[in-house]
């Protein structure tokens, strides 16, 4: 019998009452696994039928995702598909889907001509895209029919398309019910229903461990009854033992069976630590870094076993936690206990703690989890908090993570400060000799200081190899690849890529892996065209919308991913990127960059000049501004009347690329301008020699002139408004091209050169 759902049930009764009306006829039910969603739907169907309302019930299931419109068709008893299909007067291919959706609509119209109908659809978190799309419009299109909808979905940490469908329907007036844990009164009623008596103190305490989840509670009570572990005396049910019934273990094991082996091991090990735990300590116990644990932790959270509260990780239900502890094989448990005794959490307190006991390490981990899911503001706040925790001056990790986030968001001044802090904290800690240069390299790359970026990334790579940290080596290589590509050195980029792929960034946390894959995709695309880029990007696309690390790693990532998908006519992936980018913007209203990045992606997808103008003017990154201007120019070039505007946009792109020394990109834009009949010769010639004096680029010649006059790198940098590192970078190119090794040789060559009439 359903207990304690007074408010929810009242809403559903109102829905049934209005089935004959025209408005307010959608009720959305959502909640965690086992909360009682299906029971609410079943009760509603029973009551409706008893009142003479026709009922159509359908549900999505995990394996049915490949059957388009499956839940709707089965609800309407049109599965196997309508006779028309068999008769052969149905279209095939993409047209079939629309045709089927039309069939669903006309069937619903027909069925509601003479009598009201209640449609209940359960487990929509597993629904196929066609079903979700149909549900997006059916309720409003059939608003004038006596039709009521009752839709249910599970909520886990994964929001997903069904979550967005519910948002949209709610905006249009649907009522949303969140099915929450049962309160103590309802729990007592369920106990009385099941055991025929009120619980004694211990049984009440044990039942409370189900946290008000009806499924867990019923498994517990039924299990206790089956094992004869409760006795009823004088109307009170009392426990006869202390062990949990087998039935609870079976249910918990079934849930754990849904996660990977690694995650299950993590859960077993951390369960021994206690119901809530510090990820840093768990990592130490398992001999891993907290970042390496990230994928497994995420999986456990998505499965609803762990919960990331605002600042710690804990087992969502006490009963589940106990069951895991009790079912860890005894020798494993003993080994874990020995380990804890040797190195107990209490003897190595977290380096810094805030009032509620959570440590900087925990905050850092939570900040990375939030970041990876596109909750950037939250991630940034947590990282800032971790970095500012009193006493945190001893460990560089919080500031290192903060530096990465600030760099991605183009908050470069604050990033410099954070990096300076991390660098200071890392003094004397050899294990940081790789990470600090890699952070510096990424920051320099973002700020457009390519030479310096390459120099630091090389240093980071060497150190990462010496220390044997593949994730850091992968980060360094992705910076090297991106910087060489930007500097127009494709062969070098390809060398790094090969190196990177050979090592394989597997094992690295999602945000590192996705970045590496994005960098690899960019190089492949530059080298072999869109199809070749696509081939290495499938994981980046498929991780969306849950893992958005690639999209947030650079301001033009989303637009670029859309462009590549469109070049190979993969509209679905292009849309997925736009949706994910807009999702990030929507979740982070206080940040400018995500909304500009989304506008850029949307502009490319929808060929929308206004969105591109917004991107072109609002991107913080000059290179991203150039990229948007180029997109706008390309879009306008297709329109004869807009030719002048197209040339203007491409010219701004050219100037902008030039300002950040993006040689390859500038060359491409020049090609586009030539295509429009415009000639730009001054910057790089395509038939350029590769060595000797004539092979020097404009910037290299300028560096040359200044250095040959005896200026130091710093003085030359000041004159040219670029960094000292960039000067050094260009100078190395000059030495290589001229086949010389010193400034003295350069000065001599320059002197000879200047007496030649053509220079
Ligand atoms: N309010 C309630 N009172 C008594 N029993 C309940 C209540 N809600 C749910 N139950 C029982 O708890 C069990 C789980 O409920 P149900 O299957 O409806 O959960 P659900 O939310 O649909 O879960 P899932 O997400 O796994 O589909 C069922 O046996 C159901 O009968
Ligand atoms: Mg259910």
Short mmCIF file of N, CA, C and O in Angstrom, two decimals, residues 35 72 124 149 189 199 296 323 406 442 447 549 559 606 637 645 649-650 652 718 722 724 727:
data_model
loop_
_atom_site.label_atom_id
_atom_site.label_comp_id
_atom_site.label_asym_id
_atom_site.label_seq_id
_atom_site.Cartn_x
_atom_site.Cartn_y
_atom_site.Cartn_z
N UNK A 35 12.44 5.36 -5.26
CA UNK A 35 11.69 6.30 -4.43
C UNK A 35 10.18 6.09 -4.52
O UNK A 35 9.43 6.64 -3.73
N UNK A 72 6.20 5.10 -26.66
CA UNK A 72 4.90 5.64 -27.10
C UNK A 72 4.12 4.60 -27.90
O UNK A 72 2.92 4.40 -27.71
N UNK A 124 11.64 7.43 -18.26
CA UNK A 124 12.03 8.18 -19.46
C UNK A 124 13.52 8.55 -19.49
O UNK A 124 14.02 8.99 -20.51
N UNK A 149 -1.23 13.55 -19.33
CA UNK A 149 0.07 12.89 -19.42
C UNK A 149 0.68 12.76 -18.03
O UNK A 149 0.69 13.72 -17.26
N UNK A 189 4.47 3.45 9.07
CA UNK A 189 3.29 2.83 8.46
C UNK A 189 3.69 1.66 7.57
O UNK A 189 3.05 0.60 7.58
N UNK A 199 7.38 -0.87 15.20
CA UNK A 199 8.76 -1.30 15.43
C UNK A 199 9.24 -0.97 16.84
O UNK A 199 8.91 0.08 17.39
N UNK A 296 36.37 6.97 -11.38
CA UNK A 296 35.64 5.99 -10.59
C UNK A 296 34.66 6.69 -9.64
O UNK A 296 33.51 6.25 -9.46
N UNK A 323 26.05 -2.60 4.10
CA UNK A 323 26.03 -3.83 3.32
C UNK A 323 27.36 -4.03 2.60
O UNK A 323 27.90 -5.13 2.56
N UNK A 406 41.36 29.14 -14.01
CA UNK A 406 41.40 30.57 -14.35
C UNK A 406 41.94 30.76 -15.76
O UNK A 406 41.49 31.62 -16.50
N UNK A 442 50.70 26.29 -20.34
CA UNK A 442 49.32 26.45 -20.78
C UNK A 442 48.87 27.91 -20.66
O UNK A 442 48.17 28.44 -21.51
N UNK A 447 47.72 32.99 -23.35
CA UNK A 447 47.99 34.42 -23.48
C UNK A 447 48.67 34.75 -24.80
O UNK A 447 48.99 35.90 -25.07
N UNK A 549 34.80 18.78 -20.46
CA UNK A 549 36.17 19.29 -20.30
C UNK A 549 36.78 19.79 -21.60
O UNK A 549 37.52 20.77 -21.60
N UNK A 559 33.02 25.88 -31.14
CA UNK A 559 32.79 26.29 -32.53
C UNK A 559 33.57 25.39 -33.49
O UNK A 559 33.06 24.97 -34.53
N UNK A 606 24.07 27.38 -37.08
CA UNK A 606 22.86 27.91 -37.72
C UNK A 606 23.15 28.93 -38.81
O UNK A 606 22.25 29.57 -39.30
N UNK A 637 30.74 35.35 -47.45
CA UNK A 637 31.26 35.18 -48.81
C UNK A 637 30.27 34.45 -49.70
O UNK A 637 30.29 34.59 -50.91
N UNK A 645 31.30 43.15 -47.05
CA UNK A 645 31.32 42.82 -45.62
C UNK A 645 32.18 41.60 -45.36
O UNK A 645 32.92 41.54 -44.38
N UNK A 649 35.35 41.40 -42.87
CA UNK A 649 35.50 40.44 -41.76
C UNK A 649 36.78 39.65 -41.90
O UNK A 649 37.51 39.46 -40.92
N UNK A 650 37.06 39.20 -43.13
CA UNK A 650 38.28 38.41 -43.32
C UNK A 650 39.51 39.26 -43.06
O UNK A 650 40.49 38.79 -42.48
N UNK A 652 39.66 41.74 -40.89
CA UNK A 652 39.85 41.83 -39.42
C UNK A 652 40.43 40.54 -38.91
O UNK A 652 41.28 40.55 -38.01
N UNK A 718 60.74 44.38 -25.41
CA UNK A 718 60.06 45.64 -25.08
C UNK A 718 59.73 46.43 -26.33
O UNK A 718 58.65 46.96 -26.48
N UNK A 722 56.32 42.11 -27.35
CA UNK A 722 56.09 40.67 -27.15
C UNK A 722 56.96 40.24 -25.97
O UNK A 722 57.73 41.04 -25.45
N UNK A 724 59.82 38.18 -23.68
CA UNK A 724 61.20 37.82 -23.85
C UNK A 724 61.31 36.38 -24.40
O UNK A 724 62.14 36.08 -25.26
N UNK A 727 60.74 36.26 -28.03
CA UNK A 727 61.93 36.72 -28.76
C UNK A 727 62.92 35.55 -28.87
O UNK A 727 63.44 35.25 -29.94
#
